[in-house]
XYZ file of C-alpha atoms in Angstrom:
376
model
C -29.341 -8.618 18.694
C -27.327 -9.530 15.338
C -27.862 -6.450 12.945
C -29.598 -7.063 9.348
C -26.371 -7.770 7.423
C -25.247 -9.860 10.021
C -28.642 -12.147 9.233
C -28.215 -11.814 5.933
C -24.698 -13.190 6.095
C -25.948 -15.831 8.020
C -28.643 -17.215 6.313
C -26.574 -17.283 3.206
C -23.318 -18.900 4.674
C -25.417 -21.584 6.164
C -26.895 -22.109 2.928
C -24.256 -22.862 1.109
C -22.766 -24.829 3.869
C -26.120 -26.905 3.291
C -25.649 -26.979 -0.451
C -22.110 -28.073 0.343
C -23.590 -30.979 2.562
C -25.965 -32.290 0.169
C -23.058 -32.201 -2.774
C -20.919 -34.677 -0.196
C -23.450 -36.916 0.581
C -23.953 -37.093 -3.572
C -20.623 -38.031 -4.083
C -20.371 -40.551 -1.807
C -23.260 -42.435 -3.459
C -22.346 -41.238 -6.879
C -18.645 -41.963 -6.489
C -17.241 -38.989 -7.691
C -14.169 -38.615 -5.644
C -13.017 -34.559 -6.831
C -16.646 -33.598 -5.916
C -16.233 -35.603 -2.725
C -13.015 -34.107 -1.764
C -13.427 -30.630 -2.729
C -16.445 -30.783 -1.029
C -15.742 -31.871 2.523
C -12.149 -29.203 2.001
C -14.897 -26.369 1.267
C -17.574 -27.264 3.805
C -14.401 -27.309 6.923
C -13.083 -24.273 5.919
C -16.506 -22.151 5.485
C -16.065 -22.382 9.303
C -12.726 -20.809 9.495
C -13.780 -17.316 9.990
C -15.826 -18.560 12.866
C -12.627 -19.864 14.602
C -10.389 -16.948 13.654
C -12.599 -14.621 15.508
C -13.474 -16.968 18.839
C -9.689 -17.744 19.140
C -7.671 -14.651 17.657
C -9.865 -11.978 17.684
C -9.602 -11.345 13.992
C -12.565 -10.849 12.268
C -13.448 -11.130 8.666
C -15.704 -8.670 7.052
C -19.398 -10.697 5.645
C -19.017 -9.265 2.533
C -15.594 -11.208 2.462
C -17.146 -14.528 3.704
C -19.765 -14.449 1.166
C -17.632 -13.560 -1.708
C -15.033 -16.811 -0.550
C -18.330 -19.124 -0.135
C -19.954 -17.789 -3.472
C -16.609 -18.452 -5.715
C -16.479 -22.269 -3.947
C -20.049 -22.920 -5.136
C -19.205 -21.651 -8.675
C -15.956 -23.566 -9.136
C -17.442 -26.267 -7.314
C -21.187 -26.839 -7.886
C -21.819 -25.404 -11.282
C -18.111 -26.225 -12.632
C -18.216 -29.868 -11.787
C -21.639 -31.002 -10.537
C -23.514 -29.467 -12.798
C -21.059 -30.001 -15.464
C -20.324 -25.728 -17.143
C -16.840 -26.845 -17.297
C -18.160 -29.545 -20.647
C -21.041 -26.949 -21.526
C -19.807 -23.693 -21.456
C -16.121 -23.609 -22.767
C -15.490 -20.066 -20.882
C -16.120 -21.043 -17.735
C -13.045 -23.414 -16.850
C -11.004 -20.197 -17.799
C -13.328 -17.149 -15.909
C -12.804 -19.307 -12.710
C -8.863 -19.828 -13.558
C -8.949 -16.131 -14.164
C -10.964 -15.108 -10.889
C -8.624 -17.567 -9.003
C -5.610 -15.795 -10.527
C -7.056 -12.251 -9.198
C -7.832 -13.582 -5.968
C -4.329 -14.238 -5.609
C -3.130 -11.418 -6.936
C -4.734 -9.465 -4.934
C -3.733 -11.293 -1.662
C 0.242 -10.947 -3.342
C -0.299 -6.774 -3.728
C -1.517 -7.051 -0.126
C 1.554 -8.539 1.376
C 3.806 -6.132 -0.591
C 1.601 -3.546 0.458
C 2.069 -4.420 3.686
C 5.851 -4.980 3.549
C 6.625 -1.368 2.107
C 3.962 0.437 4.060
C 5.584 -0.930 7.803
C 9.179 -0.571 6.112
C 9.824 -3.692 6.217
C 11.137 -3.453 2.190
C 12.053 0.154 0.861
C 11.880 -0.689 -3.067
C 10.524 1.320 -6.020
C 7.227 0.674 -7.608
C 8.718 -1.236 -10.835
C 10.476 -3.512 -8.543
C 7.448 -3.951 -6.155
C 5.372 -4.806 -9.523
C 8.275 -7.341 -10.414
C 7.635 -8.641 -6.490
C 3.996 -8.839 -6.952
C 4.247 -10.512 -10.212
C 6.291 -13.387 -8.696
C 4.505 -13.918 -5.773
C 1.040 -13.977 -7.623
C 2.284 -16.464 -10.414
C 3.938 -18.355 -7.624
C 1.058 -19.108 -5.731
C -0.803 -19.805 -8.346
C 1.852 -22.626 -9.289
C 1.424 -24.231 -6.185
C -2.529 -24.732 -7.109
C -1.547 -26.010 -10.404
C 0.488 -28.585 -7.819
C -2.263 -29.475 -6.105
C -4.294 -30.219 -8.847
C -1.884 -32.792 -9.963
C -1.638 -34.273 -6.759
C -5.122 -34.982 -6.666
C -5.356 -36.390 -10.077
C -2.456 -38.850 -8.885
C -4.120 -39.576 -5.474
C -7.900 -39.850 -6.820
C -7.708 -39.740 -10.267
C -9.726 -36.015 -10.149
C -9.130 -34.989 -13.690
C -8.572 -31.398 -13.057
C -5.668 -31.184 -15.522
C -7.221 -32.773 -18.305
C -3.906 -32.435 -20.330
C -1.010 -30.549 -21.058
C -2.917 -28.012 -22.869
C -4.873 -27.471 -20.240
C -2.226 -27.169 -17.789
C -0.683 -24.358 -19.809
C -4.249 -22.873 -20.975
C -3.961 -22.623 -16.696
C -0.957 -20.951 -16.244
C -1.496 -18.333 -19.185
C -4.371 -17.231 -17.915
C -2.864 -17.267 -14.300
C -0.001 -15.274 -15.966
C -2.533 -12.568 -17.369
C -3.866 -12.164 -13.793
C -0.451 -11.626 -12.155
C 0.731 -9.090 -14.440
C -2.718 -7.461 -14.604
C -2.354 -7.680 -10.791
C 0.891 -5.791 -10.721
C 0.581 -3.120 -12.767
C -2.418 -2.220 -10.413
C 0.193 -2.623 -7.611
C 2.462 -0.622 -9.866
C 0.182 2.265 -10.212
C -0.683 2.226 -6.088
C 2.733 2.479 -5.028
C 3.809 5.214 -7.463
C 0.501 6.826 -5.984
C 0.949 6.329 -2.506
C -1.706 5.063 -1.905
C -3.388 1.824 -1.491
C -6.734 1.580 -3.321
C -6.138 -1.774 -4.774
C -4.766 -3.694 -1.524
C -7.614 -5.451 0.227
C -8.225 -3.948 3.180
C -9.203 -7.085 5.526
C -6.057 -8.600 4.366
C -3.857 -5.499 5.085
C -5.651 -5.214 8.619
C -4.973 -9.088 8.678
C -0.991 -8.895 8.211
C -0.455 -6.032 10.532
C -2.050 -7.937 13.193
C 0.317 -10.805 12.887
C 3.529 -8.973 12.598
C 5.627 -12.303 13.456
C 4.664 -13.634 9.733
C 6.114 -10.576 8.047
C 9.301 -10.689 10.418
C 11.157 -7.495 11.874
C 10.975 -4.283 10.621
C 13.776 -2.655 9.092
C 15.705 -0.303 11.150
C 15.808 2.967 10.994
C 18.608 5.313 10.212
C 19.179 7.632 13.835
C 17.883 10.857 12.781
C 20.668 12.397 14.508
C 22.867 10.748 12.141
C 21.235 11.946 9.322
C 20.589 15.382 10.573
C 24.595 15.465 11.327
C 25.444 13.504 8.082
C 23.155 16.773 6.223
C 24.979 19.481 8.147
C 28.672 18.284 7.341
C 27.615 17.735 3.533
C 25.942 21.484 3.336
C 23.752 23.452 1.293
C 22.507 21.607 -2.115
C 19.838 20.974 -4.716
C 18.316 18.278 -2.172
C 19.712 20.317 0.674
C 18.680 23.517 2.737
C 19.296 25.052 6.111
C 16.700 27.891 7.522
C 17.408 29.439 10.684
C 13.975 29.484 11.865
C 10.607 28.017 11.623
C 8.698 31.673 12.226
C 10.521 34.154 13.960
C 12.199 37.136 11.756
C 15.790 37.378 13.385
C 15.757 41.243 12.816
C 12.737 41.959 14.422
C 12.773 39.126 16.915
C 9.179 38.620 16.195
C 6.951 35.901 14.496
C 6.942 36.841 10.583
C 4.767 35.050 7.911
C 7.830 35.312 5.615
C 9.742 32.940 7.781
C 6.932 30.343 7.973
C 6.056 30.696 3.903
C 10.006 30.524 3.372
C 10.124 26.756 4.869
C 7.032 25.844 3.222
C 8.054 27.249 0.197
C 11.272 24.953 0.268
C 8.911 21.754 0.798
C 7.170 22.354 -1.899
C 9.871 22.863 -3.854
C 11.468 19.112 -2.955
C 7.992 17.842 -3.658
C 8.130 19.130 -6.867
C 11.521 17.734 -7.646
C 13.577 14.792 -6.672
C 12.854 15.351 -2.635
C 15.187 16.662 -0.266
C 16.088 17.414 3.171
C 15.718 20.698 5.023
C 16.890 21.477 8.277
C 15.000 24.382 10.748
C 17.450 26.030 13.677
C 20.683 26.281 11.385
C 22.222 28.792 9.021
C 23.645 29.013 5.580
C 27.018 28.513 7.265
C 26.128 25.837 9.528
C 25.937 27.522 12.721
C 23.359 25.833 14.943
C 21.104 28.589 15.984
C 18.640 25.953 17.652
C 14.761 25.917 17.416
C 14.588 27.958 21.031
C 14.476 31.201 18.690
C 10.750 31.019 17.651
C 9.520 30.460 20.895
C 7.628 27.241 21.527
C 6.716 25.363 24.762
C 7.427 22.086 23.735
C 8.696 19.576 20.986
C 5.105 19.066 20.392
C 3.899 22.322 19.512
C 6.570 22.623 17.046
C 5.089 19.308 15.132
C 1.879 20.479 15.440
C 2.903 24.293 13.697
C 4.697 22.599 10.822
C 1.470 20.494 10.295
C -1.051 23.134 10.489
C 1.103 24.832 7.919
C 1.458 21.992 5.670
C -2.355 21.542 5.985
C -3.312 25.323 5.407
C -0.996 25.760 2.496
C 0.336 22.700 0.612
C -2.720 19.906 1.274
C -3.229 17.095 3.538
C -2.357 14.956 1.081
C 1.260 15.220 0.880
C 1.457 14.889 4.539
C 2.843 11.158 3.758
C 5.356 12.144 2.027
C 6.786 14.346 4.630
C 8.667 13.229 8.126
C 10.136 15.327 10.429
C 12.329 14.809 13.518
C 13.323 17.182 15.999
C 16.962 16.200 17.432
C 19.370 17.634 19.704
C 22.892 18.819 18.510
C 25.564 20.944 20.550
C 22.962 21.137 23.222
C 20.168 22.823 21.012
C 17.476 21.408 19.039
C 16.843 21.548 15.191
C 14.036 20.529 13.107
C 14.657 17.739 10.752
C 12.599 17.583 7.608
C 12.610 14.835 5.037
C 10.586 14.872 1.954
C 9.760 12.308 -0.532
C 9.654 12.818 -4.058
C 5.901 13.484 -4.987
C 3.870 12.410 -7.964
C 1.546 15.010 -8.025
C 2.334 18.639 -8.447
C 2.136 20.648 -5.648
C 1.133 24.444 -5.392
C 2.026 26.853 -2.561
C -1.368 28.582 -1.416
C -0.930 31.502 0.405
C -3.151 35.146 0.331
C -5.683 33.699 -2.120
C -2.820 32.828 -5.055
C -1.023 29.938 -6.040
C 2.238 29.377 -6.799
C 4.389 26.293 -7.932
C 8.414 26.239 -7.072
C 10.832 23.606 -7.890
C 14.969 23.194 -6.723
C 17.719 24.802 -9.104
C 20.511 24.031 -7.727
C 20.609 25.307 -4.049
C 17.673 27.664 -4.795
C 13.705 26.988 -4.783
C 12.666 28.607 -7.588
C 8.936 29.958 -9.110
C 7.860 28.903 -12.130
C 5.134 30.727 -14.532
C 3.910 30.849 -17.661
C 4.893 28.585 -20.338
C 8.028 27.272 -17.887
C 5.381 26.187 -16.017
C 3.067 24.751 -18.125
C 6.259 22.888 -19.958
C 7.608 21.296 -16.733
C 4.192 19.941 -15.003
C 3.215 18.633 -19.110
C 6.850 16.658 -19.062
C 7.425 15.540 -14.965
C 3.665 14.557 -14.130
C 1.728 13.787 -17.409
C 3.997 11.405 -18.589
């Protein structure tokens, strides 16, 4: 038995395919050709959704369908049957302006997409400048296909040159509007403005977005790391928990690695390698002691969780690799926007790199660093 909102949904889709209806059959004996056109377009594709999910399997939210159906009748039966466009001078430029969001928003989406399944690696300024183009550029091709109708039909949607450009300032104002929003997300990392049916739509056709990128080997990387050595963006720790003296699991170890995440959070990222020592002798991962290659993950994430957050997860990948017949722990980390504090026996403390070093920071140093790298 449909549920409520499914009714609801319903009841109001049909209703404007009904309103839709009657506004063809006026046209026809009215003779207004846009109304007539734009009509029968609207009234096909209100059954879209329908066919997406009976053929594909890909189903659109209600909330989605209503929104699409509710922005056709305003731009279509109040705009030009009911004449707001000649009573109300805003409302030729709210739709433009709701168009250009729509748009935009569909543009963020794609970028979104494009960045999150690496199929692009860019920063966020350039992904703004990406979302910028593609928005404006869509919205370009409407302006084309509002000329073409006035030369097939005579429609009158660009009333004159003035309007046309009236059109594309106001689709301009959307687009960058749009991408400092997209701006904002991606320096975030996260993706509160991307729509999420259209996200969920793109990853399900991965053919229209085309490969991915490829990946570096993490071998190669983890090998590339170990010839270069120690650095600011570099550091080698010869195991995840066990104390090499004793021979036995130590907290130190475990808050020393963490500690040195943190740290490339806090700075410019970096890379830091578990099983190896200062003087690149591969000491392997078999020193602390775990059953499998799972396990291991699952240790560095429980410590991540318990003392740096579950939010900076993303920004951290790891890779366990073989080299010289024993295994190391690979550990990149991304640059992080937000400052991040090492929690450990009921105090907090915030490090950063100097030079090959993860150092603590207090007091005014402190205060000074977080005011200039993350309030600005």
């Amino acid at each position: 038995m449909p549920s409520k909102k499914r009714v609801v949904h319903l009841i109001i889709t049909n209703l404007i395919r009904f309103i839709l209806f009657l506004t063809f059959i006026y046209a026809i004996t009215s003779n207004r050709t846009l109304v007539q056109t734009i009509s029968a377009i609207a009234f096909v594709i209100t059954f879209i959704p329908t066919i997406l999910n009976k053929i594909f399997n890909i189903q659109i939210p209600a909330s989605a369908e209503i929104l699409y159906l509710m922005f056709v009748y305003g731009l279509l039966i109040l705009g030009e049957q009911r004449g707001f466009y000649h009573g109300l001078w805003w409302w030729d430029i709210l739709m433009t302006f709701t168009a250009s969001l729509a748009l935009g928003f569909t543009a963020l989406s794609i970028i979104h997409v494009l960045h999150k399944t690496n199929r692009i690696n860019t920063n966020p300024f350039l992904a703004a400048i990406l979302i910028f183009s593609l928005t404006l550029s869509l919205a370009t091709l409407w302006e084309v296909f509002e000329f073409t109708l006035d030369t097939l039909i005579s429609s009158g949607l660009q009333a004159s040159l003035i309007d046309t450009m009236q059109d594309i300032s106001i689709n301009v104002l959307g687009a960058v509007l749009i991408s400092i929003a997209g701006y904002t997300s991606l320096k975030k990392g996260n993706s509160i403005f991307a729509s999420t049916f259209l996200t969920s739509l793109i990853e399900k056709t991965p053919l229209l977005l085309g490969p991915k990128r490829k990946e570096k080997d993490p071998k190669k990387i983890a090998q590339e790391i170990i010839q270069i050595g120690e650095t600011s963006k570099i550091e080698f720790k010869s195991t995840l928990r066990t104390n090499l003296h004793t021979n036995q699991p130590d907290k130190k170890m475990e808050l020393a690695v963490i500690k040195t995440i943190a740290a490339f959070l806090n700075t410019k990222g970096g890379n830091l390698i578990v099983g190896i020592s200062d003087d690149k002798s591969i000491l392997g991962l078999e020193l602390d002691g775990f059953q499998n290659d799972d396990k291991i993950n699952l240790h560095l994430t429980n410590l991540i969780k318990s003392h740096i957050g579950n939010e900076f997860l993303p920004f951290i990948k790891t890779a366990i690799v073989e080299i010289e017949n024993k295994k190391i722990l690979l550990i990149l980390c991304r640059e992080s926007k937000k400052r991040v504090f090492l929690k450990s026996d009921n105090k907090e403390e915030f490090y950063i790199r100097n030079g090959p070093a993860s150092v603590k920071l207090e007091g005014n140093a402190l205060i000074d660093y977080i005011n200039h790298k993350f309030q600005s």
